Amino acid sequence: MGCYLQMNGFDTEIFGMHSLPGGLCTAWKRQGYTFDGCIHWLMGSGPATNLHRMWRELHAVQGRRFVEWDEYLRARTSGGQTLTIYTDPDRLEQEMLRLAPEDGKLIRRFCQAIRSLSAADLPVATEKMGLFERLGYILPWIRLAPLLKTWSCMNVQTFCSRLKSRALAEALGALYGGEGSMPDFPVSGLIMMLGFMHKSCCGYPIGGSLEFARAIERRYRELGGRLRYNARVERILVEEDQAVGLVCAGQEHRAEEVISCADGHATLFDMLGGRYLSPAQRTAYEAGTCMISRWARCSRWKNRSCWRTGRSRSGAWACACSASTRPWRRKARPRRS
């Protein structure tokens, strides 16, 4: 975001709490080992996607070598059987059928969805698209709407429960739905990931997360951006319901626009004192366990798509539209909860 603001004539300064760039997209070393839990696959690593153009503008991929996967993962069941997750849907289909021929119908539907989504692309800067460019993007996704509806409302745990083969269910469950893993990860996300891997656009950048983040940091500095590390923001300054700056290390820093890319709870409750929350946002944060379940159409916000997050103790889902990841805009209107 900082790079694009600089490209468009803004004078920006970034305050980072960490001593390294990248936020969660980073790595560190301990006793000769490198800990990197982020970019084991990067959407847009290959030139066949719009995201690749964005990475090029940020100087993140020039001269960088990527490992494009033929085999993504392997799992061994308690019975000693092995499942290989191939990124080629034809090979994956054969592998899954070898292990679970009785699940042929569901396996073929799953692999066909990977083939279909591999032909689609994600947009970048839709607000800059002309009419025909927008239509060119929208029409393929309209054709994929039934497929997305089917797989977006199903998580990995549910998918595994529908398999007749316990061996296949155990193997997939160990990879994505096991204890400590992501049982609520939507199957559509898995399909999209494998679809991008199939067209060699979802690889691992040599050098890992930290080197990738440093490349963008260099680009930002070249564009004239200023960056402060070890700079924890204490609060966002608000005057007449408008964000006008921030406080860091006891000093005020004024700005025309303030954008928070920090954790949603820290932004809304700590930096803004909990004064600017909708009832839905407050419910989601007070619900206890909070996790991403699926991309769905929210019944309370009929014309908006949202992540349904925040499983309450009763098991009900609370909508947290725009709760945590959208930039905090200058105009902040308080809502009574």
mmCIF file of C-alpha atoms in Angstrom:
data_model
loop_
_atom_site.group_PDB
_atom_site.id
_atom_site.type_symbol
_atom_site.label_atom_id
_atom_site.label_comp_id
_atom_site.label_asym_id
_atom_site.label_seq_id
_atom_site.Cartn_x
_atom_site.Cartn_y
_atom_site.Cartn_z
ATOM 1 C CA MET A 1 0.000 0.000 0.000
ATOM 2 C CA GLY A 2 2.810 2.408 0.863
ATOM 3 C CA CYS A 3 4.435 1.894 -2.544
ATOM 4 C CA TYR A 4 1.234 2.640 -4.442
ATOM 5 C CA LEU A 5 0.512 5.721 -2.347
ATOM 6 C CA GLN A 6 4.001 7.021 -3.167
ATOM 7 C CA MET A 7 3.452 6.227 -6.875
ATOM 8 C CA ASN A 8 0.276 8.314 -6.778
ATOM 9 C CA GLY A 9 1.828 11.424 -5.282
ATOM 10 C CA PHE A 10 1.256 10.894 -1.557
ATOM 11 C CA ASP A 11 3.932 11.610 1.033
ATOM 12 C CA THR A 12 3.826 8.625 3.399
ATOM 13 C CA GLU A 13 5.440 7.295 6.538
ATOM 14 C CA ILE A 14 5.025 3.757 7.899
ATOM 15 C CA PHE A 15 5.273 2.928 11.601
ATOM 16 C CA GLY A 16 6.164 -0.732 12.145
ATOM 17 C CA MET A 17 6.120 -2.417 15.545
ATOM 18 C CA HIS A 18 8.626 -5.100 14.461
ATOM 19 C CA SER A 19 12.327 -4.665 13.713
ATOM 20 C CA LEU A 20 11.897 -6.333 10.302
ATOM 21 C CA PRO A 21 9.652 -5.568 7.303
ATOM 22 C CA GLY A 22 6.643 -7.580 6.214
ATOM 23 C CA GLY A 23 4.390 -8.019 9.233
ATOM 24 C CA LEU A 24 3.389 -11.694 9.185
ATOM 25 C CA CYS A 25 5.270 -12.040 5.891
ATOM 26 C CA THR A 26 8.663 -12.371 7.509
ATOM 27 C CA ALA A 27 11.197 -14.855 8.883
ATOM 28 C CA TRP A 28 13.848 -15.010 11.561
ATOM 29 C CA LYS A 29 16.871 -17.102 12.507
ATOM 30 C CA ARG A 30 17.592 -18.963 15.740
ATOM 31 C CA GLN A 31 20.713 -21.081 16.336
ATOM 32 C CA GLY A 32 21.342 -21.621 12.644
ATOM 33 C CA TYR A 33 17.707 -22.401 11.758
ATOM 34 C CA THR A 34 15.410 -20.190 9.686
ATOM 35 C CA PHE A 35 11.791 -19.950 10.822
ATOM 36 C CA ASP A 36 9.495 -18.994 7.934
ATOM 37 C CA GLY A 37 5.801 -19.720 8.262
ATOM 38 C CA CYS A 38 4.430 -17.529 5.487
ATOM 39 C CA ILE A 39 5.099 -17.827 1.748
ATOM 40 C CA HIS A 40 5.178 -21.520 0.991
ATOM 41 C CA TRP A 41 2.974 -20.591 -1.959
ATOM 42 C CA LEU A 42 2.588 -17.125 -3.477
ATOM 43 C CA MET A 43 -0.352 -16.384 -5.762
ATOM 44 C CA GLY A 44 0.926 -14.453 -8.767
ATOM 45 C CA SER A 45 4.370 -16.060 -8.955
ATOM 46 C CA GLY A 46 3.881 -16.717 -12.685
ATOM 47 C CA PRO A 47 3.083 -14.235 -15.485
ATOM 48 C CA ALA A 48 -0.311 -15.779 -16.322
ATOM 49 C CA THR A 49 -2.082 -13.776 -13.592
ATOM 50 C CA ASN A 50 -2.956 -10.160 -12.856
ATOM 51 C CA LEU A 51 -1.280 -10.471 -9.462
ATOM 52 C CA HIS A 52 2.077 -11.021 -11.170
ATOM 53 C CA ARG A 53 1.840 -7.564 -12.720
ATOM 54 C CA MET A 54 1.308 -6.080 -9.271
ATOM 55 C CA TRP A 55 4.345 -7.923 -7.854
ATOM 56 C CA ARG A 56 6.418 -6.612 -10.767
ATOM 57 C CA GLU A 57 5.338 -3.036 -10.074
ATOM 58 C CA LEU A 58 6.496 -3.554 -6.483
ATOM 59 C CA HIS A 59 9.842 -4.961 -7.740
ATOM 60 C CA ALA A 60 9.196 -8.133 -5.734
ATOM 61 C CA VAL A 61 9.706 -10.765 -8.460
ATOM 62 C CA GLN A 62 12.376 -9.330 -10.775
ATOM 63 C CA GLY A 63 15.389 -11.630 -10.733
ATOM 64 C CA ARG A 64 13.720 -13.953 -8.229
ATOM 65 C CA ARG A 65 13.511 -17.685 -8.852
ATOM 66 C CA PHE A 66 10.364 -19.569 -7.886
ATOM 67 C CA VAL A 67 9.818 -23.235 -7.120
ATOM 68 C CA GLU A 68 6.608 -24.292 -8.861
ATOM 69 C CA TRP A 69 5.215 -27.445 -7.302
ATOM 70 C CA ASP A 70 4.510 -30.745 -9.067
ATOM 71 C CA GLU A 71 3.739 -32.363 -5.735
ATOM 72 C CA TYR A 72 2.393 -30.094 -3.024
ATOM 73 C CA LEU A 73 2.033 -32.453 -0.065
ATOM 74 C CA ARG A 74 2.112 -36.113 0.937
ATOM 75 C CA ALA A 75 0.205 -37.809 3.729
ATOM 76 C CA ARG A 76 0.477 -41.300 5.180
ATOM 77 C CA THR A 77 -2.528 -42.894 6.868
ATOM 78 C CA SER A 78 -2.480 -45.016 10.013
ATOM 79 C CA GLY A 79 -2.830 -48.045 7.729
ATOM 80 C CA GLY A 80 0.359 -47.160 5.865
ATOM 81 C CA GLN A 81 -1.330 -45.866 2.698
ATOM 82 C CA THR A 82 0.056 -42.736 1.033
ATOM 83 C CA LEU A 83 -1.761 -39.866 -0.687
ATOM 84 C CA THR A 84 0.182 -37.413 -2.851
ATOM 85 C CA ILE A 85 -1.449 -34.048 -3.546
ATOM 86 C CA TYR A 86 -0.413 -33.365 -7.144
ATOM 87 C CA THR A 87 -0.928 -29.890 -8.572
ATOM 88 C CA ASP A 88 -1.941 -31.386 -11.934
ATOM 89 C CA PRO A 89 -5.668 -32.163 -11.526
ATOM 90 C CA ASP A 90 -5.441 -35.152 -13.891
ATOM 91 C CA ARG A 91 -2.702 -36.777 -11.811
ATOM 92 C CA LEU A 92 -4.473 -35.808 -8.590
ATOM 93 C CA GLU A 93 -7.694 -37.414 -9.812
ATOM 94 C CA GLN A 94 -5.889 -40.654 -10.642
ATOM 95 C CA GLU A 95 -4.129 -40.623 -7.261
ATOM 96 C CA MET A 96 -7.344 -40.075 -5.303
ATOM 97 C CA LEU A 97 -9.188 -42.727 -7.337
ATOM 98 C CA ARG A 98 -6.365 -45.180 -6.650
ATOM 99 C CA LEU A 99 -6.862 -44.706 -2.933
ATOM 100 C CA ALA A 100 -10.660 -44.393 -2.953
ATOM 101 C CA PRO A 101 -12.397 -45.724 -6.099
ATOM 102 C CA GLU A 102 -15.685 -45.820 -4.185
ATOM 103 C CA ASP A 103 -15.608 -41.993 -4.002
ATOM 104 C CA GLY A 104 -15.207 -41.580 -7.765
ATOM 105 C CA LYS A 105 -18.140 -39.205 -8.243
ATOM 106 C CA LEU A 106 -17.063 -36.722 -5.564
ATOM 107 C CA ILE A 107 -13.390 -36.966 -6.570
ATOM 108 C CA ARG A 108 -14.165 -36.193 -10.224
ATOM 109 C CA ARG A 109 -16.298 -33.189 -9.240
ATOM 110 C CA PHE A 110 -13.509 -31.901 -7.006
ATOM 111 C CA CYS A 111 -10.805 -32.231 -9.678
ATOM 112 C CA GLN A 112 -13.046 -30.737 -12.368
ATOM 113 C CA ALA A 113 -13.528 -27.711 -10.117
ATOM 114 C CA ILE A 114 -9.729 -27.310 -9.980
ATOM 115 C CA ARG A 115 -9.555 -27.386 -13.797
ATOM 116 C CA SER A 116 -12.345 -24.810 -14.076
ATOM 117 C CA LEU A 117 -10.897 -22.388 -11.528
ATOM 118 C CA SER A 118 -7.406 -22.667 -13.005
ATOM 119 C CA ALA A 119 -8.783 -20.845 -16.065
ATOM 120 C CA ALA A 120 -10.012 -17.920 -13.942
ATOM 121 C CA ASP A 121 -8.016 -14.973 -12.631
ATOM 122 C CA LEU A 122 -8.273 -12.508 -9.776
ATOM 123 C CA PRO A 123 -8.644 -8.778 -10.512
ATOM 124 C CA VAL A 124 -6.232 -6.054 -9.470
ATOM 125 C CA ALA A 125 -7.480 -2.465 -9.053
ATOM 126 C CA THR A 126 -11.020 -3.028 -10.346
ATOM 127 C CA GLU A 127 -11.764 0.668 -9.810
ATOM 128 C CA LYS A 128 -9.395 1.452 -12.697
ATOM 129 C CA MET A 129 -11.040 -0.960 -15.120
ATOM 130 C CA GLY A 130 -13.081 0.284 -18.056
ATOM 131 C CA LEU A 131 -16.486 -1.175 -18.929
ATOM 132 C CA PHE A 132 -15.250 -3.840 -21.339
ATOM 133 C CA GLU A 133 -12.372 -4.762 -19.057
ATOM 134 C CA ARG A 134 -14.816 -5.241 -16.192
ATOM 135 C CA LEU A 135 -17.068 -7.383 -18.354
ATOM 136 C CA GLY A 136 -14.087 -9.463 -19.408
ATOM 137 C CA TYR A 137 -13.383 -10.163 -15.765
ATOM 138 C CA ILE A 138 -16.980 -10.633 -14.572
ATOM 139 C CA LEU A 139 -18.310 -12.973 -17.274
ATOM 140 C CA PRO A 140 -15.977 -15.924 -16.525
ATOM 141 C CA TRP A 141 -16.829 -15.658 -12.833
ATOM 142 C CA ILE A 142 -20.559 -15.628 -13.582
ATOM 143 C CA ARG A 143 -20.106 -18.966 -15.321
ATOM 144 C CA LEU A 144 -18.258 -20.236 -12.256
ATOM 145 C CA ALA A 145 -20.930 -19.031 -9.809
ATOM 146 C CA PRO A 146 -22.676 -22.429 -9.381
ATOM 147 C CA LEU A 147 -19.331 -24.103 -8.755
ATOM 148 C CA LEU A 148 -18.303 -21.483 -6.195
ATOM 149 C CA LYS A 149 -21.658 -21.724 -4.448
ATOM 150 C CA THR A 150 -21.211 -25.473 -4.050
ATOM 151 C CA TRP A 151 -17.650 -25.475 -2.739
ATOM 152 C CA SER A 152 -17.631 -22.195 -0.776
ATOM 153 C CA CYS A 153 -20.291 -23.449 1.620
ATOM 154 C CA MET A 154 -18.307 -26.600 2.444
ATOM 155 C CA ASN A 155 -15.246 -26.744 4.678
ATOM 156 C CA VAL A 156 -12.543 -29.403 4.609
ATOM 157 C CA GLN A 157 -13.968 -31.201 7.622
ATOM 158 C CA THR A 158 -17.390 -31.531 5.968
ATOM 159 C CA PHE A 159 -15.805 -32.644 2.694
ATOM 160 C CA CYS A 160 -13.916 -35.417 4.506
ATOM 161 C CA SER A 161 -17.087 -36.544 6.278
ATOM 162 C CA ARG A 162 -18.771 -37.109 2.894
ATOM 163 C CA LEU A 163 -16.063 -39.477 1.686
ATOM 164 C CA LYS A 164 -16.817 -43.194 1.880
ATOM 165 C CA SER A 165 -13.128 -44.093 2.009
ATOM 166 C CA ARG A 166 -11.798 -43.666 5.531
ATOM 167 C CA ALA A 167 -8.248 -43.795 4.168
ATOM 168 C CA LEU A 168 -8.811 -40.791 1.885
ATOM 169 C CA ALA A 169 -10.705 -38.926 4.609
ATOM 170 C CA GLU A 170 -7.872 -39.568 7.070
ATOM 171 C CA ALA A 171 -5.212 -38.426 4.598
ATOM 172 C CA LEU A 172 -7.013 -35.196 3.671
ATOM 173 C CA GLY A 173 -7.978 -34.620 7.286
ATOM 174 C CA ALA A 174 -4.363 -34.911 8.398
ATOM 175 C CA LEU A 175 -3.321 -32.284 5.845
ATOM 176 C CA TYR A 176 -6.093 -29.739 6.330
ATOM 177 C CA GLY A 177 -8.623 -30.776 8.930
ATOM 178 C CA GLY A 178 -6.690 -32.410 11.747
ATOM 179 C CA GLU A 179 -6.299 -31.164 15.294
ATOM 180 C CA GLY A 180 -4.277 -27.963 15.294
ATOM 181 C CA SER A 181 -4.858 -27.541 11.569
ATOM 182 C CA MET A 182 -7.660 -25.803 9.647
ATOM 183 C CA PRO A 183 -10.875 -27.904 9.709
ATOM 184 C CA ASP A 184 -12.914 -24.812 8.793
ATOM 185 C CA PHE A 185 -10.748 -23.953 5.777
ATOM 186 C CA PRO A 186 -13.175 -23.636 2.816
ATOM 187 C CA VAL A 187 -12.812 -26.231 0.089
ATOM 188 C CA SER A 188 -13.072 -23.401 -2.459
ATOM 189 C CA GLY A 189 -9.811 -21.986 -1.073
ATOM 190 C CA LEU A 190 -8.084 -25.334 -1.514
ATOM 191 C CA ILE A 191 -9.447 -25.599 -5.067
ATOM 192 C CA MET A 192 -8.300 -22.067 -5.927
ATOM 193 C CA MET A 193 -4.826 -22.745 -4.538
ATOM 194 C CA LEU A 194 -4.431 -25.975 -6.532
ATOM 195 C CA GLY A 195 -5.835 -24.255 -9.640
ATOM 196 C CA PHE A 196 -3.180 -21.528 -9.459
ATOM 197 C CA MET A 197 -0.500 -24.145 -8.784
ATOM 198 C CA HIS A 198 -1.655 -26.038 -11.872
ATOM 199 C CA LYS A 199 -0.861 -23.027 -14.087
ATOM 200 C CA SER A 200 2.480 -22.410 -12.320
ATOM 201 C CA CYS A 201 1.328 -19.205 -10.639
ATOM 202 C CA CYS A 202 1.469 -20.232 -6.992
ATOM 203 C CA GLY A 203 5.094 -21.043 -6.206
ATOM 204 C CA TYR A 204 7.653 -20.566 -3.469
ATOM 205 C CA PRO A 205 10.075 -17.608 -3.849
ATOM 206 C CA ILE A 206 13.692 -18.577 -3.251
ATOM 207 C CA GLY A 207 14.880 -16.566 -0.268
ATOM 208 C CA GLY A 208 11.554 -16.910 1.498
ATOM 209 C CA SER A 209 9.273 -14.396 3.124
ATOM 210 C CA LEU A 210 11.854 -12.016 4.544
ATOM 211 C CA GLU A 211 13.733 -11.496 1.271
ATOM 212 C CA PHE A 212 10.414 -10.997 -0.516
ATOM 213 C CA ALA A 213 9.393 -8.355 2.035
ATOM 214 C CA ARG A 214 12.809 -6.655 1.846
ATOM 215 C CA ALA A 215 12.432 -6.283 -1.928
ATOM 216 C CA ILE A 216 9.187 -4.359 -1.413
ATOM 217 C CA GLU A 217 10.828 -2.339 1.372
ATOM 218 C CA ARG A 218 13.608 -1.294 -1.032
ATOM 219 C CA ARG A 219 11.013 -0.281 -3.620
ATOM 220 C CA TYR A 220 9.158 1.793 -1.024
ATOM 221 C CA ARG A 221 12.311 3.639 0.026
ATOM 222 C CA GLU A 222 13.311 4.227 -3.617
ATOM 223 C CA LEU A 223 9.921 5.907 -4.116
ATOM 224 C CA GLY A 224 10.670 8.286 -1.242
ATOM 225 C CA GLY A 225 8.708 6.563 1.507
ATOM 226 C CA ARG A 226 9.836 6.788 5.128
ATOM 227 C CA LEU A 227 9.824 3.751 7.390
ATOM 228 C CA ARG A 228 10.200 3.489 11.167
ATOM 229 C CA TYR A 229 10.874 0.164 12.884
ATOM 230 C CA ASN A 230 10.362 -0.690 16.575
ATOM 231 C CA ALA A 231 7.675 1.999 16.512
ATOM 232 C CA ARG A 232 4.570 0.804 18.317
ATOM 233 C CA VAL A 233 1.553 3.066 17.784
ATOM 234 C CA GLU A 234 -0.121 3.812 21.106
ATOM 235 C CA ARG A 235 -3.312 5.367 19.780
ATOM 236 C CA ILE A 236 -4.882 7.026 16.768
ATOM 237 C CA LEU A 237 -5.629 10.724 17.172
ATOM 238 C CA VAL A 238 -9.278 11.534 16.483
ATOM 239 C CA GLU A 239 -10.797 15.006 16.248
ATOM 240 C CA GLU A 240 -14.469 15.530 15.405
ATOM 241 C CA ASP A 241 -14.744 11.843 14.470
ATOM 242 C CA GLN A 242 -11.886 12.089 11.997
ATOM 243 C CA ALA A 243 -8.530 10.325 12.299
ATOM 244 C CA VAL A 244 -5.909 13.086 12.133
ATOM 245 C CA GLY A 245 -2.722 11.344 13.231
ATOM 246 C CA LEU A 246 -1.203 8.941 15.737
ATOM 247 C CA VAL A 247 0.820 8.814 18.934
ATOM 248 C CA CYS A 248 4.081 6.846 19.008
ATOM 249 C CA ALA A 249 6.553 6.875 21.924
ATOM 250 C CA GLY A 250 4.611 9.747 23.465
ATOM 251 C CA GLN A 251 4.937 11.973 20.383
ATOM 252 C CA GLU A 252 2.122 13.085 18.102
ATOM 253 C CA HIS A 253 2.456 12.640 14.340
ATOM 254 C CA ARG A 254 -0.182 14.472 12.306
ATOM 255 C CA ALA A 255 -1.492 13.213 8.940
ATOM 256 C CA GLU A 256 -4.282 13.909 6.473
ATOM 257 C CA GLU A 257 -5.037 10.178 6.194
ATOM 258 C CA VAL A 258 -4.427 7.367 8.684
ATOM 259 C CA ILE A 259 -4.502 3.745 7.541
ATOM 260 C CA SER A 260 -4.116 0.944 10.065
ATOM 261 C CA CYS A 261 -2.832 -2.409 8.831
ATOM 262 C CA ALA A 262 -2.510 -3.693 12.392
ATOM 263 C CA ASP A 263 -4.559 -6.400 14.048
ATOM 264 C CA GLY A 264 -8.248 -5.516 14.005
ATOM 265 C CA HIS A 265 -8.727 -5.837 17.755
ATOM 266 C CA ALA A 266 -5.673 -3.688 18.474
ATOM 267 C CA THR A 267 -6.877 -1.033 16.018
ATOM 268 C CA LEU A 268 -10.495 -0.865 17.136
ATOM 269 C CA PHE A 269 -10.144 -1.414 20.877
ATOM 270 C CA ASP A 270 -6.651 -0.162 21.765
ATOM 271 C CA MET A 271 -5.822 2.568 19.247
ATOM 272 C CA LEU A 272 -9.405 3.840 18.920
ATOM 273 C CA GLY A 273 -10.616 2.996 22.424
ATOM 274 C CA GLY A 274 -13.554 0.875 21.270
ATOM 275 C CA ARG A 275 -15.552 3.948 20.231
ATOM 276 C CA TYR A 276 -16.087 3.088 16.568
ATOM 277 C CA LEU A 277 -17.603 -0.387 16.406
ATOM 278 C CA SER A 278 -20.801 -1.589 14.809
ATOM 279 C CA PRO A 279 -22.929 -4.048 16.843
ATOM 280 C CA ALA A 280 -21.866 -6.842 14.471
ATOM 281 C CA GLN A 281 -18.186 -6.090 14.989
ATOM 282 C CA ARG A 282 -18.555 -5.969 18.768
ATOM 283 C CA THR A 283 -20.452 -9.282 18.766
ATOM 284 C CA ALA A 284 -17.769 -10.949 16.671
ATOM 285 C CA TYR A 285 -14.935 -9.829 18.934
ATOM 286 C CA GLU A 286 -16.785 -10.755 22.125
ATOM 287 C CA ALA A 287 -17.794 -14.188 20.836
ATOM 288 C CA GLY A 288 -14.713 -16.016 22.111
ATOM 289 C CA THR A 289 -13.153 -18.247 19.489
ATOM 290 C CA CYS A 290 -12.902 -16.428 16.162
ATOM 291 C CA MET A 291 -12.076 -18.209 12.924
ATOM 292 C CA ILE A 292 -12.669 -17.952 9.187
ATOM 293 C CA SER A 293 -15.345 -20.399 8.141
ATOM 294 C CA ARG A 294 -16.375 -19.687 4.574
ATOM 295 C CA TRP A 295 -17.141 -17.013 2.005
ATOM 296 C CA ALA A 296 -20.877 -16.548 2.125
ATOM 297 C CA ARG A 297 -23.681 -14.103 1.570
ATOM 298 C CA CYS A 298 -24.561 -12.603 4.915
ATOM 299 C CA SER A 299 -28.281 -12.545 5.697
ATOM 300 C CA ARG A 300 -28.023 -9.362 7.778
ATOM 301 C CA TRP A 301 -26.216 -7.450 5.021
ATOM 302 C CA LYS A 302 -28.150 -8.602 1.975
ATOM 303 C CA ASN A 303 -26.174 -6.688 -0.623
ATOM 304 C CA ARG A 304 -22.702 -7.340 0.740
ATOM 305 C CA SER A 305 -20.411 -10.341 0.854
ATOM 306 C CA CYS A 306 -18.516 -10.985 4.033
ATOM 307 C CA TRP A 307 -16.549 -13.536 5.962
ATOM 308 C CA ARG A 308 -18.725 -15.142 8.576
ATOM 309 C CA THR A 309 -16.539 -15.165 11.628
ATOM 310 C CA GLY A 310 -16.777 -15.497 15.364
ATOM 311 C CA ARG A 311 -18.335 -18.740 16.568
ATOM 312 C CA SER A 312 -20.156 -17.970 19.785
ATOM 313 C CA ARG A 313 -20.481 -20.391 22.688
ATOM 314 C CA SER A 314 -23.948 -21.329 21.465
ATOM 315 C CA GLY A 315 -22.493 -22.360 18.103
ATOM 316 C CA ALA A 316 -24.185 -19.524 16.187
ATOM 317 C CA TRP A 317 -22.286 -17.488 13.618
ATOM 318 C CA ALA A 318 -21.910 -13.744 13.914
ATOM 319 C CA CYS A 319 -21.145 -11.572 10.912
ATOM 320 C CA ALA A 320 -18.039 -9.412 11.220
ATOM 321 C CA CYS A 321 -18.282 -7.402 8.016
ATOM 322 C CA SER A 322 -15.186 -5.254 7.541
ATOM 323 C CA ALA A 323 -14.159 -5.937 11.118
ATOM 324 C CA SER A 324 -10.452 -6.482 10.986
ATOM 325 C CA THR A 325 -8.639 -6.064 7.722
ATOM 326 C CA ARG A 326 -9.954 -3.014 5.938
ATOM 327 C CA PRO A 327 -7.894 0.193 6.252
ATOM 328 C CA TRP A 328 -9.303 2.614 8.814
ATOM 329 C CA ARG A 329 -10.457 5.605 6.848
ATOM 330 C CA ARG A 330 -10.158 9.191 7.929
ATOM 331 C CA LYS A 331 -13.890 9.675 8.363
ATOM 332 C CA ALA A 332 -14.796 7.531 11.366
ATOM 333 C CA ARG A 333 -18.431 7.664 12.395
ATOM 334 C CA PRO A 334 -19.259 6.292 15.844
ATOM 335 C CA ARG A 335 -22.093 3.783 16.070
ATOM 336 C CA ARG A 336 -23.975 2.945 19.203
ATOM 337 C CA SER A 337 -23.889 -0.705 20.160
#
